[in-house]
Amino acid sequence: MNLRKKNCLLIVIDCLRADKALSIKNSSLALKFLIRNGVTFTHCIAPASTTTPCFGSILTGCYPLTHGIRSVYGFKLNKEVLTIQEVFKMNGYNTYAFVTGPLLPEMGLNRGFDGYEYRDHNIGVSSKWFQELVLKFKTKQFKEPWFILLHLFDLHRSKRDLFIYWDDALRVRIKINLRDFLKGREARYHQALLSIDEKLFELLNCLDLDNTLIIVTGDHGELLEISRVKEFSNEFKKDLHIIGQKVNLKWLIRFDSTTDKKIIVGHGFHVYDYLIRVPLILVDVNTLTKGGIISEMVRQIDIFPTIVDILDLIFKGLVHGESILNLTKGKYRSQRIAYIEACGAVLGSVKNWRFAIRTPRYKYVCALYNEKIPEELYDLEKDPEERNIAEIRRDLVQIFRKRLHQIRKECLSLKEKLKVQRKIYELKCKRLLHK
């Protein structure tokens, strides 16, 4: 009997849309390799359309309302919630993270990692940093068994060609990369995705597949289908809005996203499927069927319990997610419901936050703190473009509105129960230290 513990590599590619990732599978290296050797879920739903709450849910198995990170500013990880890296630690693993963007240690997501390496957001897969990381994998510099979180930011960086900022003399400056801007947002995204794919393939070739569980996903999606003129206009508005908030100039912060969605850029402004549908690929050559494609809807909160299930980790805690291991074996199919929030900084006030639930067929959206923003209902099966049918299906609106409030109550209830779970975990850690 082989008692060797498998390593686990969790790769999260920022802004990775499911449709775009799967569209390059035939011309790719890494993605083709992963899909051929693992199980691919084509409809994994993120709990938010921005980075920090999604990472919070991936690492805790809980919704943002429970784990505490709702947006990038002013929120931290709930001190009572357990992270997957803490569970790994409790099971004798060494834990490392390589992150960037908004995932600063102050968010609290570093809790449970032996090493939490934060790098500048401009350092990507074409850098010396990534070459050195690949070498660390190749020369087995990480102490086994290990759990490693790798956050890649290149797709996120590919969207910016326009920057508006204050110089030292408090004058507004505009910087534009005209050559990249003329390529168009989607072309730049595609180019960045192919670059990530090529470099990631180098890293994957360094892994022992017989002894490594690999998970690849995105944190959220991205708006790509936008004209160059509108892209320029929206980036301009967003940067002016941020500058206005920093220096308290009211004439700059009048771009307030409400029903007409004046600032629609990148992500975080809504919960449309292109913002919250990401790919999820699981590779374990000894446990999972190779080449499986599953279109059934799953959720990011399901990643935590699935890792626990596949690696048989000791954990009997509370999470919102459910293991999807049985789905890979075709044994159990359930109608999962996903709860989603749009609390991006671009929305400004809390009154513009959106809250939603998604089933395999429908999506219901509302602004709980703003009655002026109408409710939305989409039939995703009949209309993937998401045109609002709330007025003609008031029966469904009432059902989904009630279910949304139930889920929010469940989130708050779990938040209280986690206090007991944290105490139990700390006691177990103390026992392990004294062994």
Tab-separated table of C-alpha atoms in Angstrom:
chain	number	residue	atom	x	y	z
A	1	MET	CA	0.000	0.000	0.000
A	2	ASN	CA	1.399	3.398	-1.048
A	3	LEU	CA	1.033	5.833	1.846
A	4	ARG	CA	2.870	8.647	0.044
A	5	LYS	CA	0.885	11.867	0.119
A	6	LYS	CA	0.237	13.491	-3.241
A	7	ASN	CA	1.314	17.045	-3.939
A	8	CYS	CA	-1.330	19.565	-5.016
A	9	LEU	CA	-0.867	22.445	-7.456
A	10	LEU	CA	-3.695	24.982	-7.704
A	11	ILE	CA	-3.268	27.370	-10.646
A	12	VAL	CA	-5.615	30.362	-10.860
A	13	ILE	CA	-5.365	32.443	-14.035
A	14	ASP	CA	-6.820	35.887	-13.470
A	15	CYS	CA	-9.645	36.894	-15.878
A	16	LEU	CA	-9.782	33.441	-17.529
A	17	ARG	CA	-13.124	33.056	-19.296
A	18	ALA	CA	-14.366	29.517	-19.895
A	19	ASP	CA	-15.392	30.129	-23.505
A	20	LYS	CA	-12.058	31.701	-24.465
A	21	ALA	CA	-9.938	29.105	-22.672
A	22	LEU	CA	-11.762	26.185	-24.282
A	23	SER	CA	-11.714	27.835	-27.725
A	24	ILE	CA	-7.906	27.537	-27.970
A	25	LYS	CA	-7.654	23.935	-26.745
A	26	ASN	CA	-6.725	22.596	-30.204
A	27	SER	CA	-3.960	25.155	-30.790
A	28	SER	CA	-2.649	25.202	-27.228
A	29	LEU	CA	0.044	23.261	-25.408
A	30	ALA	CA	-0.782	23.418	-21.692
A	31	LEU	CA	-4.564	23.467	-22.006
A	32	LYS	CA	-4.561	20.589	-24.489
A	33	PHE	CA	-2.296	18.632	-22.137
A	34	LEU	CA	-4.530	19.328	-19.124
A	35	ILE	CA	-7.790	18.534	-20.918
A	36	ARG	CA	-6.370	15.313	-22.354
A	37	ASN	CA	-5.103	14.118	-18.965
A	38	GLY	CA	-7.892	15.373	-16.720
A	39	VAL	CA	-11.558	16.179	-16.316
A	40	THR	CA	-12.821	19.538	-17.594
A	41	PHE	CA	-15.855	21.342	-16.193
A	42	THR	CA	-17.049	23.855	-18.777
A	43	HIS	CA	-19.502	25.669	-16.485
A	44	CYS	CA	-17.823	26.560	-13.215
A	45	ILE	CA	-19.511	29.588	-11.634
A	46	ALA	CA	-17.556	32.124	-9.584
A	47	PRO	CA	-19.228	33.693	-6.512
A	48	ALA	CA	-18.222	37.196	-7.629
A	49	SER	CA	-16.846	39.073	-10.630
A	50	THR	CA	-13.692	40.404	-8.948
A	51	THR	CA	-10.478	38.787	-7.751
A	52	THR	CA	-10.364	38.984	-3.953
A	53	PRO	CA	-13.803	37.525	-3.093
A	54	CYS	CA	-13.276	34.720	-5.622
A	55	PHE	CA	-9.938	33.748	-4.107
A	56	GLY	CA	-11.571	33.890	-0.704
A	57	SER	CA	-14.166	31.361	-1.874
A	58	ILE	CA	-11.656	29.094	-3.635
A	59	LEU	CA	-9.525	28.901	-0.491
A	60	THR	CA	-12.378	28.535	2.028
A	61	GLY	CA	-15.231	26.802	0.194
A	62	CYS	CA	-17.536	29.552	1.490
A	63	TYR	CA	-19.398	32.427	-0.108
A	64	PRO	CA	-18.039	35.990	0.327
A	65	LEU	CA	-20.828	36.896	2.737
A	66	THR	CA	-19.370	34.258	5.077
A	67	HIS	CA	-15.620	34.482	4.488
A	68	GLY	CA	-15.743	38.271	4.690
A	69	ILE	CA	-13.933	39.489	1.559
A	70	ARG	CA	-16.592	41.242	-0.497
A	71	SER	CA	-14.408	43.641	-2.473
A	72	VAL	CA	-10.830	44.847	-2.740
A	73	TYR	CA	-10.995	47.807	-0.344
A	74	GLY	CA	-11.845	47.649	3.351
A	75	PHE	CA	-12.408	43.890	3.662
A	76	LYS	CA	-10.392	41.074	5.251
A	77	LEU	CA	-10.752	37.326	5.601
A	78	ASN	CA	-13.030	36.364	8.486
A	79	LYS	CA	-10.691	35.190	11.267
A	80	GLU	CA	-13.023	32.289	12.115
A	81	VAL	CA	-13.110	30.658	8.662
A	82	LEU	CA	-10.706	27.807	7.860
A	83	THR	CA	-8.621	27.946	4.679
A	84	ILE	CA	-7.663	24.985	2.509
A	85	GLN	CA	-3.997	25.699	3.245
A	86	GLU	CA	-4.695	25.358	6.973
A	87	VAL	CA	-6.335	22.002	6.274
A	88	PHE	CA	-3.266	20.958	4.295
A	89	LYS	CA	-1.040	22.040	7.189
A	90	MET	CA	-3.127	19.964	9.575
A	91	ASN	CA	-2.557	16.987	7.244
A	92	GLY	CA	1.215	17.358	7.266
A	93	TYR	CA	1.722	19.399	4.102
A	94	ASN	CA	4.084	22.265	3.329
A	95	THR	CA	2.200	25.209	1.860
A	96	TYR	CA	3.388	27.899	-0.557
A	97	ALA	CA	1.703	30.696	-2.490
A	98	PHE	CA	2.880	32.859	-5.402
A	99	VAL	CA	0.421	35.697	-5.886
A	100	THR	CA	0.060	39.230	-7.204
A	101	GLY	CA	-2.507	41.927	-8.027
A	102	PRO	CA	-4.854	42.705	-5.125
A	103	LEU	CA	-3.905	39.599	-3.098
A	104	LEU	CA	-1.838	41.516	-0.578
A	105	PRO	CA	-1.061	39.773	2.729
A	106	GLU	CA	-3.243	42.335	4.506
A	107	MET	CA	-6.331	40.634	3.013
A	108	GLY	CA	-5.661	37.667	5.284
A	109	LEU	CA	-5.484	35.073	2.498
A	110	ASN	CA	-1.895	34.289	3.525
A	111	ARG	CA	-3.173	32.550	6.663
A	112	GLY	CA	-1.923	28.961	6.680
A	113	PHE	CA	0.824	29.379	4.073
A	114	ASP	CA	4.419	28.649	5.094
A	115	GLY	CA	5.535	30.945	2.297
A	116	TYR	CA	3.428	33.697	0.751
A	117	GLU	CA	5.388	35.379	-2.047
A	118	TYR	CA	3.734	38.538	-3.331
A	119	ARG	CA	5.197	40.034	-6.530
A	120	ASP	CA	4.603	43.205	-8.530
A	121	HIS	CA	1.613	42.850	-10.881
A	122	ASN	CA	3.818	43.615	-13.896
A	123	ILE	CA	5.901	40.470	-13.344
A	124	GLY	CA	4.373	37.757	-15.513
A	125	VAL	CA	5.128	34.462	-17.216
A	126	SER	CA	7.713	35.987	-19.567
A	127	SER	CA	9.847	37.216	-16.678
A	128	LYS	CA	12.925	35.910	-14.924
A	129	TRP	CA	10.707	35.225	-11.891
A	130	PHE	CA	8.707	32.595	-13.791
A	131	GLN	CA	11.856	30.979	-15.211
A	132	GLU	CA	13.198	30.637	-11.678
A	133	LEU	CA	9.876	29.202	-10.484
A	134	VAL	CA	9.951	26.548	-13.218
A	135	LEU	CA	13.504	25.686	-12.169
A	136	LYS	CA	12.336	25.229	-8.557
A	137	PHE	CA	9.761	22.694	-9.716
A	138	LYS	CA	12.263	20.962	-11.996
A	139	THR	CA	14.896	20.627	-9.270
A	140	LYS	CA	12.303	19.692	-6.618
A	141	GLN	CA	13.112	22.577	-4.270
A	142	PHE	CA	9.705	22.474	-2.576
A	143	LYS	CA	9.590	20.180	0.434
A	144	GLU	CA	7.107	17.351	-0.146
A	145	PRO	CA	4.294	16.830	0.326
A	146	TRP	CA	3.345	20.337	-0.805
A	147	PHE	CA	0.337	22.435	-1.650
A	148	ILE	CA	1.144	25.340	-3.971
A	149	LEU	CA	-1.124	28.176	-5.075
A	150	LEU	CA	0.025	29.889	-8.283
A	151	HIS	CA	-1.730	33.102	-9.338
A	152	LEU	CA	-1.051	34.344	-12.901
A	153	PHE	CA	-2.006	37.919	-13.763
A	154	ASP	CA	-1.010	38.297	-17.431
A	155	LEU	CA	-4.573	38.293	-18.821
A	156	HIS	CA	-5.548	41.025	-16.373
A	157	ARG	CA	-2.590	43.172	-17.403
A	158	SER	CA	-3.373	42.729	-21.112
A	159	LYS	CA	-6.474	44.900	-20.856
A	160	ARG	CA	-4.795	48.175	-19.912
A	161	ASP	CA	-3.645	50.568	-22.643
A	162	LEU	CA	-4.930	53.764	-21.060
A	163	PHE	CA	-3.740	55.157	-17.733
A	164	ILE	CA	-4.833	58.409	-16.091
A	165	TYR	CA	-2.935	59.528	-13.008
A	166	TRP	CA	-1.781	62.503	-10.941
A	167	ASP	CA	1.855	63.547	-11.319
A	168	ASP	CA	3.941	64.997	-8.480
A	169	ALA	CA	2.604	68.482	-9.234
A	170	LEU	CA	-1.008	67.222	-8.958
A	171	ARG	CA	-1.596	67.548	-12.679
A	172	VAL	CA	-3.695	64.955	-14.510
A	173	ARG	CA	-1.579	62.925	-16.934
A	174	ILE	CA	-2.774	60.526	-19.630
A	175	LYS	CA	-0.660	57.649	-20.929
A	176	ILE	CA	-1.788	55.435	-23.799
A	177	ASN	CA	-0.169	52.470	-25.538
A	178	LEU	CA	-1.499	53.232	-29.025
A	179	ARG	CA	-0.105	50.158	-30.753
A	180	ASP	CA	-1.737	47.715	-28.335
A	181	PHE	CA	-4.915	49.789	-28.171
A	182	LEU	CA	-5.379	49.498	-31.948
A	183	LYS	CA	-5.156	45.699	-31.740
A	184	GLY	CA	-8.417	45.597	-29.834
A	185	ARG	CA	-9.165	44.134	-26.417
A	186	GLU	CA	-10.014	40.633	-27.586
A	187	ALA	CA	-6.875	40.279	-29.728
A	188	ARG	CA	-4.669	41.364	-26.837
A	189	TYR	CA	-6.410	38.917	-24.520
A	190	HIS	CA	-5.951	36.047	-26.986
A	191	GLN	CA	-2.269	36.872	-27.409
A	192	ALA	CA	-1.722	36.942	-23.635
A	193	LEU	CA	-3.589	33.644	-23.205
A	194	LEU	CA	-1.366	31.881	-25.747
A	195	SER	CA	1.710	33.263	-23.978
A	196	ILE	CA	0.511	31.937	-20.606
A	197	ASP	CA	-0.312	28.595	-22.203
A	198	GLU	CA	3.171	28.204	-23.692
A	199	LYS	CA	4.994	29.058	-20.465
A	200	LEU	CA	2.667	27.002	-18.301
A	201	PHE	CA	3.436	23.953	-20.438
A	202	GLU	CA	7.088	24.257	-19.398
A	203	LEU	CA	6.066	24.137	-15.740
A	204	LEU	CA	3.696	21.190	-16.216
A	205	ASN	CA	6.485	19.164	-17.810
A	206	CYS	CA	8.400	19.417	-14.521
A	207	LEU	CA	5.670	17.713	-12.481
A	208	ASP	CA	5.353	14.090	-11.477
A	209	LEU	CA	1.804	13.419	-12.669
A	210	ASP	CA	1.597	10.172	-10.709
A	211	ASN	CA	2.121	12.114	-7.518
A	212	THR	CA	0.398	15.461	-8.184
A	213	LEU	CA	-3.179	16.680	-8.200
A	214	ILE	CA	-3.434	19.670	-10.559
A	215	ILE	CA	-6.324	22.139	-10.499
A	216	VAL	CA	-6.551	24.918	-13.078
A	217	THR	CA	-9.257	27.562	-13.058
A	218	GLY	CA	-9.910	31.286	-13.409
A	219	ASP	CA	-10.959	33.633	-10.650
A	220	HIS	CA	-13.530	35.467	-12.787
A	221	GLY	CA	-14.170	36.371	-16.428
A	222	GLU	CA	-13.741	39.551	-18.426
A	223	LEU	CA	-15.596	41.870	-20.805
A	224	LEU	CA	-13.948	41.546	-24.213
A	225	GLU	CA	-16.660	42.283	-26.761
A	226	ILE	CA	-16.337	46.061	-26.758
A	227	SER	CA	-15.471	48.653	-29.419
A	228	ARG	CA	-12.181	50.538	-29.192
A	229	VAL	CA	-14.000	53.853	-28.776
A	230	LYS	CA	-16.182	52.526	-25.953
A	231	GLU	CA	-13.204	50.815	-24.322
A	232	PHE	CA	-11.257	54.076	-24.329
A	233	SER	CA	-14.261	56.006	-23.002
A	234	ASN	CA	-14.963	53.556	-20.169
A	235	GLU	CA	-11.337	53.267	-19.065
A	236	PHE	CA	-11.147	57.064	-19.103
A	237	LYS	CA	-14.273	57.363	-16.957
A	238	LYS	CA	-13.097	54.703	-14.514
A	239	ASP	CA	-9.691	56.269	-13.941
A	240	LEU	CA	-11.212	59.727	-13.486
A	241	HIS	CA	-13.653	58.221	-11.007
A	242	ILE	CA	-10.809	56.665	-8.978
A	243	ILE	CA	-8.775	59.895	-9.059
A	244	GLY	CA	-11.843	61.826	-7.932
A	245	GLN	CA	-12.289	59.517	-4.951
A	246	LYS	CA	-8.637	59.906	-3.946
A	247	VAL	CA	-8.576	63.709	-4.031
A	248	ASN	CA	-12.267	64.277	-3.248
A	249	LEU	CA	-13.164	66.182	-6.413
A	250	LYS	CA	-16.932	65.852	-6.763
A	251	TRP	CA	-16.969	66.737	-10.450
A	252	LEU	CA	-14.751	63.693	-11.075
A	253	ILE	CA	-16.816	61.175	-9.138
A	254	ARG	CA	-20.171	61.837	-10.766
A	255	PHE	CA	-19.729	58.702	-12.891
A	256	ASP	CA	-21.962	56.657	-10.656
A	257	SER	CA	-22.955	53.241	-12.065
A	258	THR	CA	-26.706	52.783	-11.760
A	259	THR	CA	-29.275	51.508	-14.222
A	260	ASP	CA	-27.511	52.870	-17.293
A	261	LYS	CA	-24.171	51.316	-16.275
A	262	LYS	CA	-22.042	54.312	-17.251
A	263	ILE	CA	-18.773	52.603	-16.331
A	264	ILE	CA	-18.663	49.195	-17.971
A	265	VAL	CA	-15.090	48.016	-18.109
A	266	GLY	CA	-13.163	44.807	-17.462
A	267	HIS	CA	-15.104	43.093	-14.686
A	268	GLY	CA	-16.786	43.729	-11.348
A	269	PHE	CA	-19.663	45.790	-12.719
A	270	HIS	CA	-22.225	42.970	-13.041
A	271	VAL	CA	-22.742	39.198	-12.905
A	272	TYR	CA	-23.180	38.390	-16.599
A	273	ASP	CA	-21.955	34.921	-17.518
A	274	TYR	CA	-18.900	36.226	-19.357
A	275	LEU	CA	-17.847	37.719	-15.992
A	276	ILE	CA	-18.510	34.744	-13.716
A	277	ARG	CA	-18.214	31.578	-15.841
A	278	VAL	CA	-14.708	30.097	-15.663
A	279	PRO	CA	-13.149	26.757	-16.652
A	280	LEU	CA	-12.225	24.163	-14.061
A	281	ILE	CA	-9.793	21.365	-14.937
A	282	LEU	CA	-8.831	18.593	-12.502
A	283	VAL	CA	-5.882	16.321	-13.280
A	284	ASP	CA	-5.144	13.230	-11.202
A	285	VAL	CA	-4.054	10.418	-13.497
A	286	ASN	CA	-4.645	7.752	-10.834
A	287	THR	CA	-8.102	8.863	-9.704
A	288	LEU	CA	-9.886	10.761	-12.477
A	289	THR	CA	-10.936	9.668	-15.950
A	290	LYS	CA	-8.727	11.170	-18.625
A	291	GLY	CA	-10.312	13.432	-21.231
A	292	GLY	CA	-13.666	13.820	-19.509
A	293	ILE	CA	-15.765	16.870	-20.414
A	294	ILE	CA	-18.619	17.770	-18.040
A	295	SER	CA	-21.027	20.579	-18.895
A	296	GLU	CA	-23.046	20.367	-15.682
A	297	MET	CA	-22.839	23.520	-13.600
A	298	VAL	CA	-20.437	23.474	-10.648
A	299	ARG	CA	-19.143	26.286	-8.439
A	300	GLN	CA	-15.831	27.646	-7.234
A	301	ILE	CA	-16.884	26.887	-3.671
A	302	ASP	CA	-16.866	23.201	-4.683
A	303	ILE	CA	-13.091	23.216	-5.279
A	304	PHE	CA	-12.167	23.085	-1.564
A	305	PRO	CA	-14.264	19.990	-0.681
A	306	THR	CA	-13.258	18.295	-3.952
A	307	ILE	CA	-9.565	18.614	-3.091
A	308	VAL	CA	-10.304	17.191	0.368
A	309	ASP	CA	-12.212	14.307	-1.251
A	310	ILE	CA	-9.625	13.406	-3.907
A	311	LEU	CA	-6.645	13.553	-1.532
A	312	ASP	CA	-8.578	12.012	1.364
A	313	LEU	CA	-7.575	14.825	3.704
A	314	ILE	CA	-8.766	14.841	7.291
A	315	PHE	CA	-11.439	17.557	7.456
A	316	LYS	CA	-14.946	17.517	8.879
A	317	GLY	CA	-15.584	21.230	8.869
A	318	LEU	CA	-18.358	23.377	7.462
A	319	VAL	CA	-18.308	24.848	3.953
A	320	HIS	CA	-20.924	25.892	1.417
A	321	GLY	CA	-19.391	23.822	-1.380
A	322	GLU	CA	-19.879	20.134	-2.201
A	323	SER	CA	-17.348	17.707	-3.633
A	324	ILE	CA	-17.750	17.132	-7.367
A	325	LEU	CA	-15.677	13.936	-7.404
A	326	ASN	CA	-18.783	11.815	-7.968
A	327	LEU	CA	-19.653	13.894	-11.024
A	328	THR	CA	-16.359	12.842	-12.593
A	329	LYS	CA	-17.488	9.215	-12.190
A	330	GLY	CA	-20.994	9.850	-13.521
A	331	LYS	CA	-22.500	8.558	-10.283
A	332	TYR	CA	-24.342	11.565	-8.883
A	333	ARG	CA	-25.907	14.569	-10.535
A	334	SER	CA	-27.462	17.336	-8.467
A	335	GLN	CA	-29.109	20.646	-9.264
A	336	ARG	CA	-26.620	23.044	-7.713
A	337	ILE	CA	-27.508	26.688	-7.125
A	338	ALA	CA	-24.820	29.354	-7.208
A	339	TYR	CA	-24.981	32.584	-5.218
A	340	ILE	CA	-23.104	35.489	-6.840
A	341	GLU	CA	-22.202	39.073	-5.936
A	342	ALA	CA	-20.898	42.020	-7.946
A	343	CYS	CA	-19.215	44.335	-5.465
A	344	GLY	CA	-16.432	45.701	-7.647
A	345	ALA	CA	-14.766	48.996	-6.806
A	346	VAL	CA	-15.970	50.308	-10.166
A	347	LEU	CA	-19.538	50.224	-8.809
A	348	GLY	CA	-18.635	52.764	-6.165
A	349	SER	CA	-21.432	52.847	-3.612
A	350	VAL	CA	-22.920	49.755	-1.962
A	351	LYS	CA	-26.259	50.831	-3.421
A	352	ASN	CA	-24.994	49.681	-6.827
A	353	TRP	CA	-23.890	46.210	-5.743
A	354	ARG	CA	-25.644	43.346	-7.529
A	355	PHE	CA	-26.694	40.048	-5.945
A	356	ALA	CA	-27.723	36.977	-7.914
A	357	ILE	CA	-28.480	33.296	-7.903
A	358	ARG	CA	-27.831	31.069	-10.889
A	359	THR	CA	-29.261	27.654	-11.685
A	360	PRO	CA	-28.291	25.599	-14.739
A	361	ARG	CA	-31.079	27.394	-16.627
A	362	TYR	CA	-31.920	30.711	-14.942
A	363	LYS	CA	-30.172	33.670	-13.395
A	364	TYR	CA	-31.891	36.168	-11.107
A	365	VAL	CA	-30.223	39.508	-10.302
A	366	CYS	CA	-31.180	42.356	-7.984
A	367	ALA	CA	-29.692	45.384	-6.210
A	368	LEU	CA	-30.723	44.838	-2.589
A	369	TYR	CA	-29.823	48.363	-1.518
A	370	ASN	CA	-31.245	50.312	-4.449
A	371	GLU	CA	-34.913	50.064	-5.451
A	372	LYS	CA	-34.265	52.210	-8.541
A	373	ILE	CA	-32.324	49.375	-10.177
A	374	PRO	CA	-34.847	46.900	-11.623
A	375	GLU	CA	-34.698	43.167	-10.985
A	376	GLU	CA	-33.334	40.999	-13.774
A	377	LEU	CA	-34.122	37.450	-14.873
A	378	TYR	CA	-32.378	35.557	-17.645
A	379	ASP	CA	-33.260	32.272	-19.308
A	380	LEU	CA	-29.730	31.105	-20.078
A	381	GLU	CA	-30.914	28.028	-21.939
A	382	LYS	CA	-33.018	29.960	-24.463
A	383	ASP	CA	-31.046	33.203	-24.428
A	384	PRO	CA	-27.304	33.028	-23.684
A	385	GLU	CA	-27.085	36.754	-24.527
A	386	GLU	CA	-28.967	37.444	-21.265
A	387	ARG	CA	-31.914	39.670	-22.129
A	388	ASN	CA	-34.087	40.553	-19.163
A	389	ILE	CA	-37.428	38.695	-18.900
A	390	ALA	CA	-38.229	39.700	-15.299
A	391	GLU	CA	-41.392	41.593	-16.258
A	392	ILE	CA	-42.944	38.656	-18.085
A	393	ARG	CA	-41.933	35.956	-15.559
A	394	ARG	CA	-42.872	37.542	-12.227
A	395	ASP	CA	-43.659	34.064	-10.878
A	396	LEU	CA	-40.038	32.995	-11.229
A	397	VAL	CA	-38.776	36.338	-9.933
A	398	GLN	CA	-40.684	35.831	-6.680
A	399	ILE	CA	-39.351	32.286	-6.277
A	400	PHE	CA	-35.740	33.286	-6.922
A	401	ARG	CA	-35.960	36.419	-4.772
A	402	LYS	CA	-37.071	34.282	-1.836
A	403	ARG	CA	-34.307	31.723	-2.495
A	404	LEU	CA	-31.656	34.467	-2.648
A	405	HIS	CA	-32.667	35.742	0.778
A	406	GLN	CA	-32.605	32.178	2.142
A	407	ILE	CA	-29.047	31.660	0.904
A	408	ARG	CA	-27.936	34.944	2.453
A	409	LYS	CA	-29.429	33.871	5.799
A	410	GLU	CA	-27.597	30.543	5.511
A	411	CYS	CA	-24.337	32.411	4.899
A	412	LEU	CA	-24.778	34.496	8.037
A	413	SER	CA	-25.793	31.431	10.051
A	414	LEU	CA	-22.673	29.544	8.939
A	415	LYS	CA	-20.582	32.555	9.912
A	416	GLU	CA	-21.613	32.013	13.543
A	417	LYS	CA	-21.003	28.249	13.459
A	418	LEU	CA	-17.464	28.779	12.165
A	419	LYS	CA	-16.401	30.188	15.533
A	420	VAL	CA	-16.709	26.704	17.033
A	421	GLN	CA	-14.894	25.164	14.040
A	422	ARG	CA	-11.931	27.526	14.507
A	423	LYS	CA	-11.553	26.545	18.171
A	424	ILE	CA	-11.566	22.840	17.291
A	425	TYR	CA	-8.934	23.428	14.601
A	426	GLU	CA	-6.662	25.323	17.005
A	427	LEU	CA	-6.919	22.523	19.572
A	428	LYS	CA	-5.940	19.946	16.924
A	429	CYS	CA	-2.960	22.097	15.905
A	430	LYS	CA	-1.780	22.231	19.509
A	431	ARG	CA	-1.982	18.444	19.791
A	432	LEU	CA	0.025	18.022	16.585
A	433	LEU	CA	2.724	20.371	17.923
A	434	HIS	CA	3.062	18.320	21.118
A	435	LYS	CA	3.393	14.979	19.305
